[in-house]
Coordinates of N, CA and C in Angstrom, one line a residue:
X1 N 15.4 4.4 25.6 CA 14.8 3.4 25.7 C 15.7 2.6 24.4
X2 N 16.6 1.9 24.6 CA 17.1 0.9 23.1 C 16.6 -0.2 22.6
X3 N 16.0 -0.5 21.8 CA 15.7 -1.6 21.4 C 16.5 -2.4 20.2
X4 N 16.6 -3.7 20.5 CA 17.2 -4.7 19.8 C 16.6 -5.2 18.8
X5 N 17.0 -4.9 17.4 CA 16.6 -4.9 16.2 C 17.2 -6.0 15.7
X6 N 16.4 -7.2 15.3 CA 17.5 -8.5 14.6 C 18.1 -8.0 13.4
X7 N 19.2 -8.5 13.2 CA 20.0 -8.0 12.3 C 19.4 -8.1 10.8
X8 N 18.5 -9.0 10.5 CA 17.8 -9.3 9.2 C 16.9 -8.2 9.3
X9 N 16.2 -7.3 9.8 CA 15.6 -6.2 9.9 C 16.0 -4.9 9.9
X10 N 17.5 -5.0 10.2 CA 18.5 -3.5 10.1 C 18.2 -3.2 8.7
X11 N 18.4 -1.9 8.7 CA 19.3 -1.5 7.3 C 20.3 -1.9 6.7
X12 N 20.4 -2.2 5.4 CA 21.6 -2.7 5.1 C 21.9 -2.0 3.7
X13 N 23.0 -2.4 3.3 CA 23.3 -1.3 2.2 C 23.1 -2.2 1.0
X14 N 21.8 -1.5 0.6 CA 21.1 -2.0 -0.3 C 21.4 -1.4 -2.1
X15 N 22.2 -0.6 -2.0 CA 22.7 0.5 -3.0 C 22.6 -0.7 -4.5
X16 N 23.2 -1.9 -4.4 CA 23.2 -2.4 -5.5 C 22.0 -3.0 -6.0
X17 N 21.4 -3.5 -4.9 CA 19.9 -4.1 -5.0 C 18.9 -2.9 -5.7
X18 N 19.3 -1.7 -5.0 CA 18.3 -0.8 -5.8 C 18.7 -0.2 -7.1
X19 N 19.6 -0.4 -7.4 CA 20.1 -0.3 -8.9 C 19.8 -0.9 -9.9
X20 N 19.8 -2.1 -9.6 CA 19.6 -3.3 -10.3 C 18.2 -3.5 -10.5
X21 N 17.2 -3.4 -9.3 CA 15.7 -3.5 -9.4 C 15.6 -2.3 -10.3
X22 N 16.1 -0.9 -10.0 CA 15.6 0.4 -10.8 C 15.7 0.2 -12.3
X23 N 17.0 -0.4 -13.0 CA 17.3 -0.4 -13.8 C 16.4 -1.6 -14.8
X24 N 16.4 -2.7 -14.1 CA 15.6 -4.0 -14.6 C 13.8 -3.4 -14.9
X25 N 13.3 -3.0 -13.6 CA 12.0 -2.8 -14.0 C 12.0 -1.6 -14.9
X26 N 12.9 -0.5 -15.0 CA 13.1 0.5 -15.9 C 13.0 -0.2 -17.3
X27 N 13.5 -0.9 -17.8 CA 13.8 -1.7 -18.9 C 12.6 -2.3 -19.2
X28 N 11.7 -3.0 -18.3 CA 10.8 -3.9 -18.7 C 9.9 -2.7 -19.1
X29 N 9.6 -1.8 -18.2 CA 8.6 -0.5 -18.8 C 8.9 0.3 -20.1
X30 N 10.4 0.1 -20.5 CA 10.8 0.4 -21.8 C 10.2 -0.5 -22.8
X31 N 10.4 -1.7 -22.5 CA 9.9 -2.8 -23.6 C 8.4 -3.0 -23.9
X32 N 7.6 -2.7 -22.4 CA 6.1 -2.8 -22.7 C 6.0 -1.4 -23.2
X33 N 6.2 -0.5 -23.5 CA 6.1 0.8 -23.8 C 6.3 0.9 -25.5
X34 N 7.4 0.2 -25.9 CA 8.0 -0.1 -27.0 C 6.6 -1.2 -27.9
X35 N 6.3 -2.1 -27.2 CA 5.3 -2.9 -27.7 C 4.1 -2.2 -27.8
X36 N 3.8 -1.1 -26.9 CA 2.9 -0.3 -27.1 C 2.4 0.4 -28.3
X37 N 4.1 1.1 -28.4 CA 4.0 1.7 -29.7 C 3.5 1.2 -31.1
X38 N 4.4 0.0 -31.1 CA 4.1 -1.0 -32.3 C 2.6 -2.0 -32.5
X39 N 2.1 -2.2 -31.3 CA 1.1 -3.0 -31.4 C -0.5 -2.3 -30.8
X40 N -0.4 -1.6 -30.2 CA -1.5 -0.9 -29.8 C -2.1 -0.6 -30.7
X41 N -2.1 0.4 -31.5 CA -2.9 0.9 -32.4 C -3.9 -0.4 -33.7
X42 N -2.9 -1.1 -34.1 CA -3.3 -2.5 -34.7 C -4.4 -3.2 -33.8
X43 N -4.3 -3.5 -32.8 CA -5.0 -4.1 -31.8 C -5.9 -3.4 -31.4
X44 N -5.9 -2.3 -30.5 CA -6.8 -1.4 -29.9 C -7.2 -0.1 -30.6
X45 N -6.5 0.3 -31.6 CA -6.5 1.7 -32.2 C -8.1 2.1 -32.5
X46 N -8.2 3.1 -33.1 CA -9.4 3.5 -33.4 C -10.4 2.6 -34.7
X47 N -9.3 2.0 -35.3 CA -9.5 0.8 -36.4 C -9.1 -0.3 -36.2
X48 N -8.8 -0.6 -34.9 CA -7.9 -2.0 -34.5 C -9.2 -2.9 -34.4
X49 N -8.4 -4.3 -33.8 CA -9.3 -5.2 -33.6 C -10.3 -5.4 -32.4
X50 N -10.0 -4.6 -31.5 CA -11.3 -4.2 -30.3 C -11.0 -3.0 -30.1
X51 N -11.2 -1.6 -30.9 CA -10.9 -0.3 -30.7 C -11.5 0.0 -29.1
X52 N -10.5 1.2 -28.8 CA -11.3 1.7 -27.7 C -12.0 2.7 -27.8
X53 N -12.1 3.4 -28.5 CA -13.4 4.4 -28.3 C -15.1 3.4 -28.1
X54 N -15.3 2.9 -28.8 CA -16.6 2.2 -28.3 C -16.3 1.6 -26.9
X55 N -15.2 0.9 -26.2 CA -15.2 0.6 -24.9 C -15.1 1.6 -24.2
X56 N -14.2 2.7 -24.3 CA -14.7 3.9 -23.4 C -16.1 4.6 -23.1
X57 N -16.8 4.0 -24.3 CA -18.1 4.8 -24.3 C -19.3 3.9 -23.3
X58 N -18.8 2.6 -23.4 CA -19.6 1.7 -22.6 C -19.1 1.2 -21.3
X59 N -17.7 1.6 -20.9 CA -17.3 1.1 -19.6 C -17.3 2.6 -18.7
X60 N -17.7 2.6 -17.6 CA -17.5 3.9 -16.7 C -16.1 4.0 -16.6
X61 N -15.7 5.3 -16.4 CA -14.3 5.7 -15.8 C -14.0 4.8 -14.6
X62 N -14.9 5.0 -13.6 CA -14.5 4.6 -12.0 C -14.3 3.1 -12.3
X63 N -14.8 2.2 -13.2 CA -14.5 0.7 -13.1 C -12.9 0.6 -13.8
X64 N -12.4 1.5 -14.7 CA -11.5 1.2 -15.8 C -10.4 2.6 -15.9
X65 N -10.2 3.1 -14.8 CA -9.6 4.4 -15.0 C -8.4 4.5 -15.9
X66 N -8.8 5.4 -17.1 CA -7.6 5.7 -18.0 C -7.7 7.0 -18.5
X67 N -6.5 7.7 -19.0 CA -6.1 8.8 -19.6 C -7.2 8.9 -21.0
X68 N -7.1 7.7 -21.7 CA -7.9 7.6 -22.6 C -9.3 7.6 -23.0
X69 N -9.9 7.8 -21.7 CA -11.3 8.2 -21.3 C -11.5 9.5 -21.9
X70 N -10.8 10.4 -22.2 CA -10.7 11.8 -22.3 C -10.1 12.1 -23.5
X71 N -9.0 11.2 -24.4 CA -8.6 11.3 -25.4 C -8.4 10.0 -26.1
X72 N -9.7 9.2 -26.6 CA -9.6 7.9 -27.3 C -9.3 8.1 -28.6
X73 N -8.2 8.6 -28.8 CA -7.8 8.9 -30.7 C -6.4 8.0 -30.8
X74 N -6.1 7.8 -32.0 CA -4.6 7.1 -32.1 C -3.7 8.0 -31.8
X75 N -3.9 9.2 -31.8 CA -2.5 10.1 -31.9 C -2.2 9.9 -30.1
X76 N -3.2 10.2 -29.5 CA -3.0 10.1 -28.0 C -2.3 8.8 -27.7
X77 N -2.7 7.6 -28.1 CA -2.0 6.4 -27.8 C -0.7 6.5 -28.3
X78 N -0.6 7.1 -29.3 CA 0.9 7.3 -30.0 C 1.7 8.1 -28.9
X79 N 1.2 9.3 -28.8 CA 2.2 10.1 -27.6 C 2.2 9.5 -26.5
X80 N 1.3 8.9 -25.9 CA 1.2 8.1 -24.2 C 2.6 7.3 -24.5
X81 N 2.2 6.5 -25.5 CA 3.3 5.3 -25.6 C 4.8 5.7 -26.1
X82 N 5.0 7.0 -26.7 CA 6.3 7.5 -26.9 C 6.7 8.6 -25.9
X83 N 6.0 9.0 -24.7 CA 6.3 9.5 -23.4 C 6.8 8.4 -22.7
X84 N 6.3 7.2 -22.7 CA 7.0 6.0 -21.8 C 8.1 5.6 -22.2
X85 N 8.1 5.7 -23.4 CA 9.6 5.2 -24.0 C 10.6 6.0 -23.6
X86 N 10.4 7.4 -23.6 CA 11.1 8.3 -23.4 C 11.6 8.4 -21.9
X87 N 10.4 8.4 -20.9 CA 10.8 8.6 -19.7 C 11.4 6.8 -19.0
X88 N 11.1 6.1 -19.6 CA 11.7 4.8 -19.6 C 13.1 4.9 -19.9
X89 N 13.6 5.1 -20.8 CA 14.9 5.4 -21.4 C 15.7 6.3 -20.4
X90 N 15.1 7.4 -19.7 CA 15.7 8.4 -19.0 C 15.9 7.6 -17.6
X91 N 15.2 6.6 -17.0 CA 15.7 5.8 -16.0 C 16.4 4.6 -16.1
X92 N 16.5 4.2 -17.2 CA 17.2 3.0 -17.7 C 18.8 3.6 -18.0
X93 N 18.9 4.9 -18.1 CA 19.9 5.5 -18.7 C 20.6 6.2 -17.3
X94 N 20.0 6.2 -16.4 CA 20.6 6.8 -15.0 C 20.2 8.1 -15.1
X95 N 19.8 8.6 -16.1 CA 19.6 10.3 -16.1 C 19.0 11.0 -15.0
X96 N 17.9 10.3 -14.8 CA 16.6 10.7 -13.9 C 17.3 10.0 -12.7
X97 N 17.9 9.6 -12.3 CA 18.7 9.3 -11.0 C 19.2 10.2 -10.3
X98 N 19.6 11.2 -10.7 CA 20.2 12.3 -9.7 C 19.2 12.9 -8.6
X99 N 18.0 13.1 -9.1 CA 17.5 14.0 -7.7 C 16.1 12.9 -7.9
X100 N 16.1 12.8 -6.3 CA 14.8 11.8 -5.8 C 13.4 12.3 -6.2
X101 N 13.0 13.5 -6.3 CA 11.8 14.2 -6.6 C 11.4 13.9 -8.0
X102 N 12.6 13.8 -8.8 CA 12.6 13.4 -10.4 C 12.2 12.2 -10.8
X103 N 13.3 11.3 -10.1 CA 12.5 10.0 -10.1 C 11.3 9.5 -9.6
X104 N 10.9 10.1 -8.6 CA 9.5 9.6 -8.1 C 8.5 10.0 -9.0
X105 N 8.5 11.3 -9.3 CA 7.8 11.9 -10.6 C 7.6 11.3 -11.9
X106 N 9.0 10.5 -12.3 CA 8.9 9.6 -13.6 C 7.9 8.9 -13.2
X107 N 8.7 8.1 -11.9 CA 7.7 6.4 -12.0 C 6.2 6.9 -11.9
X108 N 6.2 8.0 -11.0 CA 4.5 8.1 -11.2 C 3.6 8.0 -12.6
X109 N 4.2 8.8 -13.2 CA 4.1 9.3 -14.9 C 3.8 8.0 -15.4
X110 N 5.2 7.2 -15.2 CA 5.2 5.8 -16.0 C 3.9 4.9 -15.9
X111 N 3.6 4.8 -14.4 CA 2.8 3.9 -13.8 C 1.5 4.6 -14.3
X112 N 1.1 5.8 -14.2 CA -0.2 6.2 -14.9 C -0.5 5.9 -16.2
X113 N 0.6 6.1 -16.9 CA 0.6 5.8 -18.5 C 0.5 4.5 -18.7
X114 N 1.2 3.6 -17.9 CA 0.8 1.8 -18.1 C -0.6 1.7 -17.7
X115 N -0.9 2.0 -16.6 CA -2.3 1.9 -16.2 C -3.2 2.1 -17.2
X116 N -3.1 3.4 -17.7 CA -4.0 4.0 -18.7 C -4.0 2.8 -19.9
X117 N -2.8 2.5 -20.3 CA -2.9 1.3 -21.5 C -3.7 0.0 -20.8
X118 N -3.0 -0.7 -19.6 CA -3.7 -1.7 -19.3 C -5.3 -1.7 -19.2
X119 N -6.0 -0.8 -18.6 CA -7.3 -0.3 -18.4 C -8.2 0.0 -19.4
X120 N -7.8 -0.1 -20.7 CA -8.6 -0.2 -21.8 C -8.2 -1.0 -22.7
X121 N -7.1 -1.8 -22.3 CA -6.5 -2.9 -23.3 C -7.5 -4.1 -23.3
X122 N -8.8 -4.4 -22.5 CA -9.6 -5.2 -22.8 C -8.7 -6.7 -22.9
X123 N -8.9 -7.7 -23.8 CA -8.2 -8.9 -23.5 C -6.6 -9.1 -23.8
X124 N -6.1 -8.0 -24.7 CA -4.8 -7.9 -24.7 C -3.9 -7.5 -23.7
X125 N -4.5 -7.0 -23.0 CA -3.7 -6.4 -21.7 C -4.1 -6.9 -20.2
X126 N -4.7 -8.1 -20.4 CA -5.6 -8.7 -19.4 C -4.5 -9.7 -18.4
X127 N -3.6 -10.0 -18.8 CA -3.1 -11.1 -18.3 C -2.0 -10.6 -16.9
X128 N -2.0 -11.6 -16.1 CA -1.1 -11.1 -14.8 C -0.2 -10.6 -14.8
X129 N 1.1 -10.7 -15.7 CA 2.3 -9.8 -15.8 C 2.0 -8.2 -15.9
X130 N 0.8 -8.2 -16.4 CA 0.6 -6.4 -16.7 C 0.5 -5.8 -15.2
X131 N -0.2 -6.6 -14.2 CA -0.5 -5.9 -13.2 C 0.8 -6.3 -12.1
X132 N 1.5 -7.2 -12.4 CA 3.1 -7.4 -11.5 C 3.8 -6.4 -12.0
X133 N 3.9 -5.9 -13.5 CA 4.7 -4.8 -13.9 C 4.2 -3.4 -13.2
X134 N 2.7 -3.2 -13.1 CA 2.4 -1.9 -12.3 C 2.6 -2.0 -11.1
X135 N 2.7 -3.1 -10.3 CA 3.0 -3.4 -8.8 C 4.7 -2.9 -8.5
X136 N 5.3 -3.3 -9.5 CA 6.6 -3.3 -9.5 C 7.3 -1.9 -9.6
X137 N 6.5 -1.4 -10.7 CA 6.7 0.5 -11.0 C 6.3 1.1 -9.8
X138 N 5.4 0.4 -9.2 CA 4.7 1.5 -7.8 C 5.8 1.5 -6.6
X139 N 6.4 0.3 -6.5 CA 7.4 -0.1 -5.5 C 8.7 0.8 -5.9
X140 N 9.1 0.6 -7.3 CA 10.2 1.4 -7.6 C 10.4 2.9 -7.6
X141 N 9.2 3.3 -7.6 CA 9.2 4.8 -7.2 C 9.7 5.2 -5.8
X142 N 9.8 4.4 -5.0 CA 10.3 4.8 -3.5 C 11.7 3.8 -3.4
X143 N 12.4 3.8 -4.4 CA 13.5 3.3 -4.2 C 14.5 4.5 -3.6
X144 N 14.0 5.6 -4.2 CA 15.1 6.4 -3.9 C 16.2 6.6 -5.4
X145 N 17.0 7.7 -5.1 CA 17.8 8.0 -6.2 C 19.3 7.3 -5.5
X146 N 19.9 7.6 -6.5 CA 21.3 7.4 -6.4 C 22.3 8.0 -5.0
X147 N 23.1 6.9 -4.5 CA 23.5 7.5 -3.2 C 22.8 7.2 -2.1
X148 N 21.7 6.8 -2.5 CA 20.6 6.3 -0.9 C 20.5 4.8 -1.3
X149 N 20.7 4.2 0.0 CA 20.3 2.9 0.1 C 18.7 2.6 -0.2
X150 N 18.4 1.7 -0.8 CA 17.2 1.3 -0.8 C 16.6 1.0 0.3
X151 N 15.6 1.6 0.6 CA 14.3 1.5 1.8 C 14.2 -0.2 2.2
X152 N 14.2 -0.2 3.4 CA 14.3 -1.7 3.7 C 12.6 -2.0 3.6
X153 N 11.8 -1.3 4.0 CA 10.4 -1.7 3.4 C 10.1 -1.9 1.9
X154 N 11.0 -1.3 1.2 CA 10.7 -1.4 0.0 C 11.4 -2.8 -0.7
X155 N 12.3 -2.8 -0.2 CA 13.2 -4.3 -0.3 C 12.5 -5.5 0.0
X156 N 11.5 -5.4 1.1 CA 10.5 -6.4 1.3 C 9.6 -6.5 0.6
X157 N 8.8 -5.6 0.1 CA 7.9 -5.4 -0.9 C 8.1 -6.2 -2.2
X158 N 9.5 -5.8 -2.4 CA 10.1 -6.5 -4.0 C 10.5 -8.1 -3.6
X159 N 10.8 -8.3 -2.3 CA 10.8 -9.9 -2.1 C 9.7 -10.6 -2.2
X160 N 8.6 -9.8 -1.2 CA 7.2 -10.4 -1.3 C 6.6 -10.8 -2.7
X161 N 6.5 -9.3 -3.8 CA 6.3 -9.9 -4.9 C 7.0 -10.9 -6.0
X162 N 8.4 -11.0 -5.1 CA 8.9 -12.5 -6.1 C 8.4 -13.4 -5.6
X163 N 8.5 -13.7 -4.4 CA 7.8 -15.0 -3.7 C 6.2 -14.9 -4.2
X164 N 5.6 -14.0 -4.6 CA 4.2 -14.8 -5.0 C 4.3 -14.9 -6.2
X165 N 5.1 -14.2 -7.2 CA 5.7 -15.0 -8.5 C 5.8 -16.2 -8.6
X166 N 6.9 -16.6 -7.9 CA 7.2 -17.8 -8.0 C 6.5 -18.7 -7.5
X167 N 5.6 -18.4 -6.4 CA 4.8 -19.4 -5.6 C 3.7 -19.9 -6.7
X168 N 3.4 -18.7 -7.0 CA 2.0 -19.0 -8.3 C 2.4 -19.9 -9.5
X169 N 3.8 -19.5 -9.7 CA 4.2 -20.2 -10.9 C 4.2 -22.2 -10.5
X170 N 4.9 -21.8 -9.5 CA 4.9 -23.3 -8.9 C 3.2 -23.7 -8.5
X171 N 2.4 -23.2 -8.1 CA 1.1 -23.9 -8.0 C 0.5 -24.2 -9.2
X172 N 0.7 -23.2 -9.9 CA 0.1 -23.4 -11.4 C 0.6 -24.8 -12.1
X173 N 1.6 -24.8 -11.9 CA 2.3 -26.1 -12.4 C 2.0 -27.1 -11.8
X174 N 1.8 -27.2 -10.6 CA 0.8 -28.3 -9.6 C -0.6 -29.0 -9.9
X175 N -1.0 -27.8 -10.6 CA -2.9 -28.1 -10.4 C -2.8 -28.1 -12.2
X176 N -1.7 -27.8 -13.3 CA -1.8 -27.8 -14.4 C -1.8 -29.2 -15.2
X177 N -1.1 -29.5 -16.0 CA -1.0 -30.6 -16.7 C -0.6 -31.7 -15.8
X178 N -1.0 -33.1 -16.4 CA -0.4 -34.2 -15.8 C 0.9 -34.4 -15.7
X179 N 1.8 -33.8 -16.7 CA 3.0 -34.1 -16.6 C 3.8 -33.4 -15.6
X180 N 3.1 -32.4 -14.8 CA 3.3 -31.5 -13.7 C 3.1 -32.2 -12.4
X181 N 2.1 -32.7 -12.6 CA 1.5 -33.5 -11.4 C 2.3 -34.5 -11.4
X182 N 2.8 -35.1 -12.0 CA 3.6 -36.5 -11.6 C 5.2 -36.2 -11.8
X183 N 5.6 -35.0 -12.1 CA 6.6 -34.4 -11.6 C 7.6 -35.2 -12.7
X184 N 6.9 -35.1 -14.0 CA 7.7 -36.1 -14.8 C 8.4 -34.8 -16.0

């Protein structure tokens, strides 16, 4: 039985979109982990403004899962941040793009590492763009390696993410300051 699928739902040639998304999200992860290298210890380190060790003693793992529940030390923060930098650099450089299984594993490790930072980051990691980056990283894991077209479902998920970001930004402007409401 042949089913006619509308052309806008048929798999297209998404290799360029896949490549651009992979490099862009990889670059964002690289920047995020470089920020963690430079800022995590003074903000959330053992002697930081809001130290992680007391946080992990008072908050259950189930509410805020993180690798730092097991190792709440400055050395663990630095090691995880530098691993994130190295893995992000592998994605941006294209080295990890040779094998789908390697790319999937790297994205999974990046996601777990960054989720670990976000979940113990308290007010410093409590902004919307942290969850957007985690969501984009989760989608990127399923883009596939080079030589493959991006999966149609994954491309639609990225479109949905972009729509939500743009729509949310517009709504914030409309309900915010009077200059936005007056369209001036």
